[in-house]
DNA sequence: TCCCAGGCGACTG
DNA sequence: CAGTCGCATGGG
């Protein structure tokens, strides 16, 4: 069984990283072992202090997926610029942003709108079971997340069993708009943040918030700062009290928060966002 | 039963 | 343009 020993100067918490809500396809055993599916891999992994023990993927795959090649200390130092974020960082020590599969991340956050995390997890599992390839691993059954063609080649109604609600046509139309996953991923990866953002927002069901999630979680655009209802609440209470706590977030308010965060936390404000989100109350 | 959730697009003024 | 509202679904 492959073992990876983390250097003492590289903070990492498997529980924080997999449990903070950035990914939806991992489950934790009571004994601390995590089971998940990434791409075509079923993976089992656990952490004992500085030691990671895993099966189902290579060392290189694990290092890249969990961003263990990122020197986290300078990133944390750069965002650690006020008492509130400081407390969040302390509470969630070892949290790293995962490098998520891009197409799966796009669909996941498209069907996450106006939903809670248990519901999102159920929807993604349903899409995978319906359209994805079966993976047998250690006596368990997983399903790979389907490529766009596996969805667009079906009738649109095939998605209805996944209970995506009004998001169903968004997923189907986006799958049709991206005939080749790899070509799309490579061309998007080549774009800078603002351009990639405009590109994503041209797809159905992808607005500012979903685009920022995809850019942060799948394209490593650390200057992205997704603003959901939780982040909005935190930013209003602790950073922008003048914004007013009125109901739905307008586009202008979104940009105010996003630009403030970019200025205040700096080029890795996306990391700050994830610590704030993970440390949220409720 | 009600309000809420990792919001968006269509529709107004 | 900027603000308002309907939306499917499930959790608490």
CSV table of C-alpha atoms (C1' of nucleotides) in Angstrom, one decimal, chain C:
chain,number,residue,atom,x,y,z
C,1,DC,C1',-28.5,49.2,-17.4
C,2,DA,C1',-30.3,47.7,-12.4
C,3,DG,C1',-33.8,45.6,-9.7
C,4,DT,C1',-37.5,41.8,-9.1
C,5,DC,C1',-39.2,37.2,-9.4
C,6,DG,C1',-40.0,32.2,-10.6
C,7,DC,C1',-37.8,28.1,-10.2
C,8,DA,C1',-37.6,22.3,-8.6
C,9,DT,C1',-35.8,19.9,-4.9
C,10,DG,C1',-34.9,18.4,-0.2
C,11,DG,C1',-33.2,19.6,4.8
C,12,DG,C1',-34.1,21.4,9.2
